[in-house]
Short mmCIF file of C-alpha atoms and ligand atoms in Angstrom, two decimals:
data_model
loop_
_atom_site.label_atom_id
_atom_site.label_comp_id
_atom_site.label_asym_id
_atom_site.label_seq_id
_atom_site.Cartn_x
_atom_site.Cartn_y
_atom_site.Cartn_z
CA UNK A 1 -65.76 70.60 -95.81
CA UNK A 2 -69.54 72.21 -97.30
CA UNK A 3 -72.87 71.56 -95.63
CA UNK A 4 -75.01 70.13 -97.89
CA UNK A 5 -72.22 68.81 -99.93
CA UNK A 6 -70.41 65.87 -100.86
CA UNK A 7 -67.01 65.87 -100.55
CA UNK A 8 -64.96 63.85 -102.80
CA UNK A 9 -61.26 62.42 -103.18
CA UNK A 10 -59.65 60.51 -106.00
CA UNK A 11 -56.62 59.35 -107.68
CA UNK A 12 -54.94 61.75 -109.92
CA UNK A 13 -52.70 58.99 -111.31
CA UNK A 14 -52.23 55.70 -112.10
CA UNK A 15 -53.95 54.49 -109.33
CA UNK A 16 -52.22 53.17 -105.85
CA UNK A 17 -51.50 57.24 -104.99
CA UNK A 18 -52.82 55.86 -101.06
CA UNK A 19 -56.77 56.75 -101.66
CA UNK A 20 -57.61 54.33 -98.46
CA UNK A 21 -54.49 55.69 -96.09
CA UNK A 22 -56.27 59.42 -95.93
CA UNK A 23 -59.84 58.29 -96.47
CA UNK A 24 -59.09 57.45 -92.96
CA UNK A 25 -57.30 60.25 -92.06
CA UNK A 26 -60.20 61.54 -93.14
CA UNK A 27 -63.10 59.64 -91.86
CA UNK A 28 -63.46 61.54 -88.40
CA UNK A 29 -64.72 64.97 -89.83
CA UNK A 30 -67.46 62.68 -91.94
CA UNK A 31 -70.88 60.81 -91.52
CA UNK A 32 -70.74 59.09 -94.70
CA UNK A 33 -67.82 57.36 -96.50
CA UNK A 34 -69.28 56.42 -99.80
CA UNK A 35 -67.26 53.95 -102.58
CA UNK A 36 -68.61 55.15 -105.97
CA UNK A 37 -67.17 52.63 -108.93
CA UNK A 38 -65.13 50.84 -109.34
CA UNK A 39 -64.71 47.31 -107.24
CA UNK A 40 -62.14 44.21 -106.62
CA UNK A 41 -59.72 45.69 -108.87
CA UNK A 42 -59.26 48.39 -105.99
CA UNK A 43 -57.08 47.50 -103.29
CA UNK A 44 -56.73 49.98 -100.51
CA UNK A 45 -54.45 49.70 -97.55
CA UNK A 46 -54.57 51.34 -93.66
CA UNK A 47 -52.52 50.74 -91.34
CA UNK A 48 -53.05 51.89 -87.13
CA UNK A 49 -52.15 50.57 -84.15
CA UNK A 50 -49.57 48.64 -85.67
CA UNK A 51 -51.76 46.61 -88.67
CA UNK A 52 -52.45 46.82 -91.80
CA UNK A 53 -55.53 45.87 -93.98
CA UNK A 54 -56.23 46.31 -97.63
CA UNK A 55 -59.74 47.13 -98.83
CA UNK A 56 -61.10 46.33 -101.72
CA UNK A 57 -64.36 46.62 -102.61
CA UNK A 58 -65.48 47.99 -98.53
CA UNK A 59 -64.70 51.83 -98.36
CA UNK A 60 -62.18 52.91 -96.26
CA UNK A 61 -64.37 54.81 -93.28
CA UNK A 62 -65.14 51.33 -92.07
CA UNK A 63 -63.20 51.13 -89.59
CA UNK A 64 -64.20 54.37 -87.57
CA UNK A 65 -67.60 53.27 -85.33
CA UNK A 66 -70.47 55.95 -85.84
CA UNK A 67 -70.19 55.67 -89.75
CA UNK A 68 -72.32 54.94 -92.66
CA UNK A 69 -70.78 53.02 -95.29
CA UNK A 70 -71.80 52.60 -98.85
CA UNK A 71 -71.28 50.49 -101.59
CA UNK A 72 -73.16 52.99 -104.74
CA UNK A 73 -75.05 51.69 -107.47
CA UNK A 74 -71.63 52.51 -109.88
CA UNK A 75 -69.56 50.12 -108.28
CA UNK A 76 -69.18 46.44 -109.58
CA UNK A 77 -69.10 43.54 -106.95
CA UNK A 78 -68.48 40.09 -106.84
CA UNK A 79 -70.47 38.14 -103.93
CA UNK A 80 -67.63 35.69 -103.23
CA UNK A 81 -64.96 38.21 -102.91
CA UNK A 82 -66.77 41.09 -101.35
CA UNK A 83 -68.04 37.81 -98.42
CA UNK A 84 -64.31 36.43 -98.00
CA UNK A 85 -63.51 40.58 -96.98
CA UNK A 86 -65.62 41.37 -95.18
CA UNK A 87 -65.94 38.08 -93.09
CA UNK A 88 -61.78 38.86 -92.71
CA UNK A 89 -63.18 41.78 -91.37
CA UNK A 90 -65.41 40.98 -89.22
CA UNK A 91 -62.85 38.04 -87.87
CA UNK A 92 -60.44 41.34 -86.78
CA UNK A 93 -62.98 43.07 -84.75
CA UNK A 94 -64.86 45.17 -86.89
CA UNK A 95 -68.44 44.70 -87.23
CA UNK A 96 -70.27 45.36 -90.26
CA UNK A 97 -73.79 44.66 -90.66
CA UNK A 98 -74.62 47.66 -89.54
CA UNK A 99 -72.30 50.12 -90.89
CA UNK A 100 -72.79 49.09 -94.82
CA UNK A 101 -74.86 49.33 -96.79
CA UNK A 102 -74.89 48.00 -100.86
CA UNK A 103 -76.74 49.94 -103.03
CA UNK A 104 -80.01 47.33 -105.09
CA UNK A 105 -78.44 49.23 -108.50
CA UNK A 106 -74.51 47.81 -108.03
CA UNK A 107 -73.75 45.40 -110.42
CA UNK A 108 -72.93 42.15 -109.69
CA UNK A 109 -68.92 40.73 -111.44
CA UNK A 110 -70.11 36.66 -112.43
CA UNK A 111 -67.72 34.17 -112.53
CA UNK A 112 -67.69 34.58 -116.06
CA UNK A 113 -66.89 38.05 -116.18
CA UNK A 114 -63.63 36.09 -114.65
CA UNK A 115 -63.47 33.81 -117.01
CA UNK A 116 -64.17 36.45 -119.95
CA UNK A 117 -61.88 39.01 -118.66
CA UNK A 118 -58.72 36.20 -119.33
CA UNK A 119 -60.37 35.16 -122.41
CA UNK A 120 -60.08 38.24 -124.11
CA UNK A 121 -56.77 39.20 -122.68
CA UNK A 122 -55.10 36.60 -123.83
CA UNK A 123 -57.08 37.64 -127.46
CA UNK A 124 -55.24 40.73 -127.27
CA UNK A 125 -51.75 38.42 -127.30
CA UNK A 126 -49.42 41.04 -126.72
CA UNK A 127 -51.76 44.02 -127.14
CA UNK A 128 -53.02 42.88 -123.42
CA UNK A 129 -53.79 45.73 -120.67
CA UNK A 130 -53.15 44.00 -118.19
CA UNK A 131 -55.62 44.02 -116.58
CA UNK A 132 -56.55 42.56 -112.58
CA UNK A 133 -58.23 39.62 -113.84
CA UNK A 134 -61.38 40.16 -111.31
CA UNK A 135 -63.91 40.95 -114.48
CA UNK A 136 -64.27 44.05 -114.17
CA UNK A 137 -64.28 45.11 -117.92
CA UNK A 138 -66.63 42.51 -118.94
CA UNK A 139 -69.16 43.42 -115.99
CA UNK A 140 -69.07 47.07 -117.33
CA UNK A 141 -69.44 45.62 -120.34
CA UNK A 142 -72.85 44.23 -119.47
CA UNK A 143 -74.12 46.64 -117.79
CA UNK A 144 -73.39 49.32 -120.96
CA UNK A 145 -74.96 46.85 -122.91
CA UNK A 146 -78.16 46.14 -120.71
CA UNK A 147 -77.46 42.37 -119.86
CA UNK A 148 -75.42 43.27 -116.52
CA UNK A 149 -77.13 41.76 -113.28
CA UNK A 150 -77.74 43.67 -110.85
CA UNK A 151 -77.20 43.64 -106.38
CA UNK A 152 -81.53 44.32 -106.37
CA UNK A 153 -81.17 40.73 -108.87
CA UNK A 154 -80.57 38.40 -105.55
CA UNK A 155 -83.96 39.25 -104.18
CA UNK A 156 -85.65 37.51 -106.79
CA UNK A 157 -85.57 34.60 -109.27
CA UNK A 158 -82.41 35.13 -108.83
CA UNK A 159 -81.41 31.31 -109.89
CA UNK A 160 -83.13 31.81 -113.04
CA UNK A 161 -81.37 34.98 -114.06
CA UNK A 162 -78.05 33.87 -113.17
CA UNK A 163 -78.65 30.59 -115.17
CA UNK A 164 -79.24 32.38 -118.06
CA UNK A 165 -76.99 35.14 -118.21
CA UNK A 166 -74.05 32.60 -117.63
CA UNK A 167 -75.69 30.62 -120.76
CA UNK A 168 -74.61 33.39 -122.47
CA UNK A 169 -71.36 34.12 -120.83
CA UNK A 170 -70.52 29.90 -121.87
CA UNK A 171 -71.70 31.20 -125.24
CA UNK A 172 -69.14 33.39 -125.77
CA UNK A 173 -66.57 31.77 -124.28
CA UNK A 174 -67.47 28.42 -126.98
CA UNK A 175 -67.20 31.52 -129.71
CA UNK A 176 -63.99 32.16 -128.19
CA UNK A 177 -62.42 29.12 -128.67
CA UNK A 178 -61.72 29.39 -124.31
CA UNK A 179 -62.27 25.76 -122.51
CA UNK A 180 -60.39 26.75 -119.83
CA UNK A 181 -62.52 26.16 -116.53
CA UNK A 182 -60.37 24.63 -114.00
CA UNK A 183 -61.76 25.12 -110.36
CA UNK A 184 -64.15 26.39 -111.49
CA UNK A 185 -67.20 24.85 -109.92
CA UNK A 186 -65.57 25.48 -106.86
CA UNK A 187 -65.40 29.43 -107.61
CA UNK A 188 -69.08 29.16 -108.97
CA UNK A 189 -69.76 27.71 -104.85
CA UNK A 190 -68.36 30.07 -102.97
CA UNK A 191 -70.41 32.72 -105.45
CA UNK A 192 -73.45 31.20 -104.25
CA UNK A 193 -72.36 31.45 -100.45
CA UNK A 194 -71.48 35.00 -101.13
CA UNK A 195 -74.84 36.26 -102.81
CA UNK A 196 -76.62 34.26 -99.32
CA UNK A 197 -74.06 36.44 -97.46
CA UNK A 198 -74.99 39.67 -98.74
CA UNK A 199 -78.45 39.40 -98.06
CA UNK A 200 -77.64 39.74 -94.59
CA UNK A 201 -76.36 43.39 -95.15
CA UNK A 202 -78.89 46.54 -95.30
CA UNK A 203 -79.61 46.76 -99.36
CA UNK A 204 -80.91 49.68 -100.09
CA UNK A 205 -81.53 52.46 -102.75
CA UNK A 206 -78.34 53.90 -101.55
CA UNK A 207 -79.39 57.32 -104.34
CA UNK A 208 -82.48 57.87 -102.01
CA UNK A 209 -79.99 57.82 -98.83
CA UNK A 210 -77.57 59.80 -100.32
CA UNK A 211 -79.84 62.80 -100.46
CA UNK A 212 -81.62 61.96 -97.71
CA UNK A 213 -78.30 62.25 -95.87
CA UNK A 214 -77.55 65.56 -97.25
CA UNK A 215 -80.93 67.00 -96.44
CA UNK A 216 -80.67 66.42 -93.09
CA UNK A 217 -77.10 67.69 -92.66
CA UNK A 218 -74.67 64.82 -92.73
CA UNK A 219 -71.53 64.79 -94.48
CA UNK A 220 -70.20 62.90 -96.56
CA UNK A 221 -66.82 61.66 -98.39
CA UNK A 222 -67.07 59.79 -101.52
CA UNK A 223 -64.03 57.56 -102.25
CA UNK A 224 -62.48 56.90 -104.86
CA UNK A 225 -61.06 54.37 -106.68
CA UNK A 226 -57.74 53.46 -109.44
CA UNK A 227 -56.79 57.13 -110.96
CA UNK A 228 -57.40 59.75 -113.37
CA UNK A 229 -55.35 58.03 -116.09
CA UNK A 230 -57.28 54.74 -115.76
CA UNK A 231 -60.84 56.47 -116.09
CA UNK A 232 -62.02 54.79 -119.49
CA UNK A 233 -62.93 58.59 -121.15
CA UNK A 234 -59.53 60.60 -120.22
CA UNK A 235 -57.09 58.29 -119.31
CA UNK A 236 -54.59 56.53 -121.03
CA UNK A 237 -57.23 54.72 -123.53
CA UNK A 238 -57.72 51.74 -124.05
CA UNK A 239 -55.21 50.88 -121.42
CA UNK A 240 -57.32 51.92 -118.40
CA UNK A 241 -60.03 50.31 -116.47
CA UNK A 242 -63.87 50.32 -117.57
CA UNK A 243 -65.17 53.24 -115.21
CA UNK A 244 -65.58 57.16 -114.93
CA UNK A 245 -62.31 57.24 -112.50
CA UNK A 246 -63.30 61.26 -112.38
CA UNK A 247 -65.19 63.10 -109.88
CA UNK A 248 -67.37 63.38 -112.50
CA UNK A 249 -68.19 59.63 -112.08
CA UNK A 250 -69.28 60.59 -107.95
CA UNK A 251 -72.53 61.83 -109.63
CA UNK A 252 -73.12 59.29 -111.66
CA UNK A 253 -72.22 56.39 -110.08
CA UNK A 254 -73.94 57.78 -106.39
CA UNK A 255 -77.12 59.61 -107.85
CA UNK A 256 -75.93 63.09 -106.46
CA UNK A 257 -76.28 66.19 -108.67
CA UNK A 258 -73.29 68.38 -110.32
CA UNK A 259 -74.19 71.10 -107.77
CA UNK A 260 -73.43 68.77 -104.68
CA UNK A 261 -69.97 68.08 -104.92
CA UNK A 262 -67.89 70.23 -103.43
CA UNK A 263 -63.88 70.20 -102.09
CA UNK A 264 -62.34 67.76 -104.80
CA UNK A 265 -59.60 66.31 -102.72
CA UNK A 266 -56.80 64.95 -105.29
CA UNK A 267 -54.29 62.55 -104.41
CA UNK A 268 -50.61 62.13 -106.01
CA UNK A 269 -47.81 60.77 -104.99
CA UNK A 270 -43.97 62.82 -104.65
CA UNK A 271 -43.21 60.64 -107.39
CA UNK A 272 -45.27 58.36 -110.28
CA UNK A 273 -46.41 54.19 -110.42
CA UNK A 274 -48.05 52.38 -112.99
CA UNK A 275 -49.47 48.82 -112.85
CA UNK A 276 -50.07 47.12 -116.04
CA UNK A 277 -49.28 47.59 -119.65
CA UNK A 278 -49.86 51.60 -121.20
CA UNK A 279 -47.79 54.70 -122.00
CA UNK A 280 -45.95 56.05 -118.55
CA UNK A 281 -43.37 58.80 -120.25
CA UNK A 282 -41.79 59.51 -116.57
CA UNK A 283 -40.86 55.44 -116.29
CA UNK A 284 -37.56 55.25 -115.04
CA UNK A 285 -36.05 51.72 -115.84
CA UNK A 286 -32.72 52.18 -113.92
CA UNK A 287 -31.71 52.03 -110.46
CA UNK A 288 -33.40 55.12 -109.76
CA UNK A 289 -36.39 53.36 -110.94
CA UNK A 290 -35.35 50.31 -108.94
CA UNK A 291 -34.19 52.75 -105.92
CA UNK A 292 -38.27 54.27 -105.59
CA UNK A 293 -39.97 50.43 -106.03
CA UNK A 294 -37.54 49.19 -103.53
CA UNK A 295 -38.09 52.25 -100.65
CA UNK A 296 -41.82 53.01 -101.63
CA UNK A 297 -42.27 49.01 -101.39
CA UNK A 298 -44.00 49.07 -105.07
CA UNK A 299 -45.61 45.95 -105.14
CA UNK A 300 -49.56 46.04 -105.61
CA UNK A 301 -51.94 45.21 -102.90
CA UNK A 302 -54.30 43.30 -104.83
CA UNK A 303 -51.96 41.24 -107.64
CA UNK A 304 -48.80 41.21 -106.00
CA UNK A 305 -47.94 42.85 -108.79
CA UNK A 306 -44.36 45.13 -109.37
CA UNK A 307 -45.20 48.57 -109.99
CA UNK A 308 -43.17 50.46 -112.22
CA UNK A 309 -41.69 53.64 -110.79
CA UNK A 310 -40.94 56.84 -112.30
CA UNK A 311 -40.79 60.99 -111.80
CA UNK A 312 -43.65 62.49 -110.91
CA UNK A 313 -45.48 64.02 -114.19
CA UNK A 314 -46.44 67.55 -113.69
CA UNK A 315 -48.46 67.84 -116.85
CA UNK A 316 -50.25 64.74 -116.29
CA UNK A 317 -51.12 65.72 -113.22
CA UNK A 318 -51.85 69.21 -114.73
CA UNK A 319 -54.68 67.44 -116.39
CA UNK A 320 -55.27 65.39 -113.79
CA UNK A 321 -56.29 68.31 -111.79
CA UNK A 322 -58.97 70.03 -114.58
CA UNK A 323 -60.65 67.19 -115.49
CA UNK A 324 -61.45 66.73 -111.68
CA UNK A 325 -62.35 70.48 -110.64
CA UNK A 326 -59.10 69.71 -108.02
CA UNK A 327 -59.47 72.23 -105.16
CA UNK A 328 -57.12 70.27 -103.22
CA UNK A 329 -54.01 68.51 -103.22
CA UNK A 330 -52.38 66.02 -101.03
CA UNK A 331 -49.77 65.18 -101.39
CA UNK A 332 -47.98 60.89 -100.74
CA UNK A 333 -44.89 59.48 -100.51
CA UNK A 334 -42.28 61.98 -100.24
CA UNK A 335 -40.56 60.06 -97.27
CA UNK A 336 -39.45 57.50 -100.35
CA UNK A 337 -37.72 60.65 -102.03
CA UNK A 338 -35.72 61.70 -97.98
CA UNK A 339 -32.24 60.22 -100.15
CA UNK A 340 -32.49 61.23 -102.71
CA UNK A 341 -29.76 64.04 -104.47
CA UNK A 342 -31.88 65.30 -107.13
CA UNK A 343 -35.35 64.67 -107.52
CA UNK A 344 -37.30 65.29 -111.08
CA UNK A 345 -40.24 66.46 -112.21
CA UNK A 346 -41.32 66.03 -115.54
CA UNK A 347 -42.90 70.21 -117.15
CA UNK A 348 -43.19 69.47 -120.70
CA UNK A 349 -43.30 66.50 -123.72
CA UNK A 350 -41.24 66.50 -126.66
CA UNK A 351 -43.76 64.69 -128.90
CA UNK A 352 -42.17 61.84 -131.59
CA UNK A 353 -42.24 65.45 -134.47
CA UNK A 354 -39.95 66.86 -132.09
CA UNK A 355 -42.59 69.67 -130.82
CA UNK A 356 -42.95 70.57 -127.26
CA UNK A 357 -46.31 70.55 -125.64
CA UNK A 358 -47.60 71.25 -121.80
CA UNK A 359 -50.59 69.53 -122.80
CA UNK A 360 -51.87 65.80 -122.85
CA UNK A 361 -51.59 64.67 -126.03
CA UNK A 362 -54.19 62.44 -127.56
CA UNK A 363 -50.79 59.83 -127.94
CA UNK A 364 -48.79 58.78 -125.02
CA UNK A 365 -47.29 56.31 -126.38
CA UNK A 366 -43.63 57.72 -128.05
CA UNK A 367 -43.75 61.45 -126.16
CA UNK A 368 -40.16 62.28 -124.12
CA UNK A 369 -40.52 64.01 -120.41
CA UNK A 370 -38.53 67.03 -120.36
CA UNK A 371 -37.72 67.47 -116.91
CA UNK A 372 -36.68 70.12 -114.15
CA UNK A 373 -34.31 68.92 -111.18
CA UNK A 374 -34.93 69.77 -107.95
CA UNK A 375 -32.12 69.75 -105.47
CA UNK A 376 -33.35 66.82 -102.99
CA UNK A 377 -33.96 67.40 -99.26
CA UNK A 378 -32.44 64.98 -97.75
CA UNK A 379 -33.43 64.85 -94.77
CA UNK A 380 -35.64 61.82 -92.71
CA UNK A 381 -38.78 62.99 -92.44
CA UNK A 382 -41.11 60.13 -91.32
CA UNK A 383 -41.39 61.63 -87.60
CA UNK A 384 -42.28 64.55 -88.36
CA UNK A 385 -45.40 66.18 -87.41
CA UNK A 386 -45.85 69.46 -88.10
CA UNK A 387 -44.49 71.16 -91.86
CA UNK A 388 -42.03 73.56 -89.85
CA UNK A 389 -39.76 70.94 -89.40
CA UNK A 390 -39.73 70.69 -93.20
CA UNK A 391 -36.40 71.50 -95.02
CA UNK A 392 -36.08 74.57 -96.85
CA UNK A 393 -35.52 72.36 -100.39
CA UNK A 394 -38.86 70.35 -98.85
CA UNK A 395 -40.46 73.34 -98.98
CA UNK A 396 -39.43 74.66 -102.37
CA UNK A 397 -40.65 71.45 -103.96
CA UNK A 398 -44.30 71.68 -102.22
CA UNK A 399 -44.03 75.10 -103.76
CA UNK A 400 -42.97 74.63 -107.21
CA UNK A 401 -45.46 71.97 -107.29
CA UNK A 402 -48.37 73.96 -106.03
CA UNK A 403 -47.45 76.95 -108.24
CA UNK A 404 -47.37 74.54 -111.45
CA UNK A 405 -50.73 72.57 -110.92
CA UNK A 406 -52.19 76.19 -109.25
CA UNK A 407 -53.50 74.57 -106.79
CA UNK A 408 -52.83 74.32 -103.25
CA UNK A 409 -51.55 71.50 -100.89
CA UNK A 410 -52.87 70.47 -97.63
CA UNK A 411 -52.17 66.80 -96.81
CA UNK A 412 -48.72 65.84 -97.42
CA UNK A 413 -48.36 61.75 -96.08
CA UNK A 414 -44.77 61.19 -94.30
CA UNK A 415 -45.08 57.04 -93.83
CA UNK A 416 -47.70 54.63 -94.01
CA UNK A 417 -49.61 55.05 -90.50
CA UNK A 418 -52.03 56.79 -90.21
CA UNK A 419 -49.89 59.34 -87.54
CA UNK A 420 -48.05 60.13 -90.73
CA UNK A 421 -49.93 62.57 -92.08
CA UNK A 422 -49.19 66.87 -91.62
CA UNK A 423 -52.02 69.17 -92.60
CA UNK A 424 -51.08 72.23 -93.42
CA UNK A 425 -52.84 75.00 -92.58
P1 GDP B 1 -54.44 53.25 -103.72
O1 GDP B 1 -55.08 51.91 -103.91
O2 GDP B 1 -54.72 54.52 -103.63
O3 GDP B 1 -55.65 53.09 -101.62
O4 GDP B 1 -52.93 52.98 -102.35
P2 GDP B 1 -52.26 51.54 -102.26
O5 GDP B 1 -52.99 51.12 -100.46
O6 GDP B 1 -52.70 50.47 -102.93
O7 GDP B 1 -51.28 51.70 -102.00
C1 GDP B 1 -50.43 52.71 -101.84
C2 GDP B 1 -49.41 51.89 -100.50
O8 GDP B 1 -48.26 53.08 -100.22
C3 GDP B 1 -49.89 51.20 -99.37
O9 GDP B 1 -48.73 50.15 -99.25
C4 GDP B 1 -49.87 52.37 -98.33
O10 GDP B 1 -49.45 51.58 -96.78
C5 GDP B 1 -48.22 53.09 -98.73
N1 GDP B 1 -48.69 54.65 -98.31
C6 GDP B 1 -49.43 55.42 -97.83
N2 GDP B 1 -48.79 56.46 -97.59
C7 GDP B 1 -47.95 56.47 -97.93
C8 GDP B 1 -46.86 57.20 -97.27
O11 GDP B 1 -46.78 58.71 -97.57
N3 GDP B 1 -45.24 57.01 -97.35
C9 GDP B 1 -45.18 55.49 -97.55
N4 GDP B 1 -43.87 55.06 -97.79
N5 GDP B 1 -46.28 54.69 -97.80
C10 GDP B 1 -47.40 54.74 -97.89
P1 IMO B 2 -56.79 51.10 -106.71
O1 IMO B 2 -57.90 52.28 -106.63
C1 IMO B 2 -53.66 50.40 -109.68
C2 IMO B 2 -55.38 48.55 -113.67
C3 IMO B 2 -55.01 47.20 -113.69
C4 IMO B 2 -54.88 47.21 -115.22
C5 IMO B 2 -55.71 48.25 -115.90
C6 IMO B 2 -57.16 47.41 -115.89
O2 IMO B 2 -55.61 50.09 -105.26
O3 IMO B 2 -55.68 52.36 -107.12
P2 IMO B 2 -59.13 45.95 -114.71
O4 IMO B 2 -58.68 45.02 -113.70
O5 IMO B 2 -59.26 47.49 -113.93
O6 IMO B 2 -59.85 46.20 -116.00
O7 IMO B 2 -57.62 46.88 -115.14
O8 IMO B 2 -56.10 49.40 -114.47
N1 IMO B 2 -55.92 48.72 -112.53
C7 IMO B 2 -55.43 49.62 -111.39
N2 IMO B 2 -53.90 49.88 -111.25
N3 IMO B 2 -54.59 50.55 -108.90
C8 IMO B 2 -55.92 49.96 -108.55
O9 IMO B 2 -56.91 50.36 -108.00
C9 IMO B 2 -56.38 49.31 -110.41
N4 IMO B 2 -57.18 48.96 -110.93
C10 IMO B 2 -57.07 48.55 -111.92
O10 IMO B 2 -53.27 46.81 -113.73
O11 IMO B 2 -53.52 48.09 -116.02
MG1 MG B 3 -53.70 50.21 -104.84
#
């Protein structure tokens, strides 16, 4: 933690690395937690005191009192989903009206954006991205094409603005030949209810707020959603999300100068997963992949979809470390590999033309991973609390990853619970 700086925590793979858990673990050290991009496509899981929570639009610092949680301008927000999420949290005894501030400049996901998401996916046919269906792409498209509706709009002549945007979307859907509007009216009613509900929260100019907080010496943690390989510029395009998930996204998504960024925490799983379509060089289609999926409970937190599983890809991770300027690594879910005789790590790719490379190529489709095999540690580490307890083979694995990525691993997570976390000295 650096005074006058924000620290950024983000995923280095294809999402679901365990960001929610670690933000929750780190929250006691910070005064403010801020989300800077993405929306309800995210599903961030937290477990503590025997309970499990999944957050989608609300920052993962929300469970700890005395903190400010900010939804920044870079986030896209669906009022109906936000309302459901917030009400659930309030019901479970976590008050948020005082703790949560929402940027006026965050864009709204309209019900028609979700229909457009479905329609575009259908139009892509076999090339579909496998989106979460939450309207993320169409909402960011409207933002960039200067057609968006923002949170600040709900406070002024909203009905008219909404109707104009809806009419435009309906025209687009007609052009696509889309006719399935089942349940639309009900969704729209809940959405409008969500808009009214949102008015009870602090709707703020979050760029001013965050910079004033920084000036007054408050510490800020920025919570990324998705992962670097889903970044719209640097990910496995076009199989990506529609925002900048990388560290630079924290600057544009909150209004922070690049010189204000302090630590960059990069989160990785000890293996790798992906949900949705697109290339995944180290994907396993055999029993080993299935074993990882079963032991890691690799099913989507938002959609329940099966996550594709594979070995850790150090070529891909080195790229992510570079793009984000990662200063510290956090390794998640190594407990899932506790029972493996050998562990593999991809250290180079063989390209379709036969060449090998250790740099992430433009096209990931068709590359073959070249592996280094390391001995497994064969020990149940889920109750370990100190790195001194780690078996030698695990220490060797950590050292190998650190050397390859030229970045220290500072935190190791050994289970889903807040307490199953080892901070290294
Ligand atoms: P996020 O989107 O990056 O916040 O990650 P998700 O919540 O989508 O997925 C991570 C999953 O792994 C959740 O079910 C977590 O409860 C779980 N998890 C987090 N850390 C660990 C860990 O160290 N070991 C195990 N076994 N599970 C973990
Ligand atoms: P968290 O924050 C994993 C994937 C989708 C799809 C692609 C585009 O929990 O790590 P979108 O709905 O964003 O247009 O879908 O991105 N995707 C995620 N995968 N974790 C996420 O979030 C994701 N958010 C989007 O599966 O392949
Ligand atoms: Mg997730």
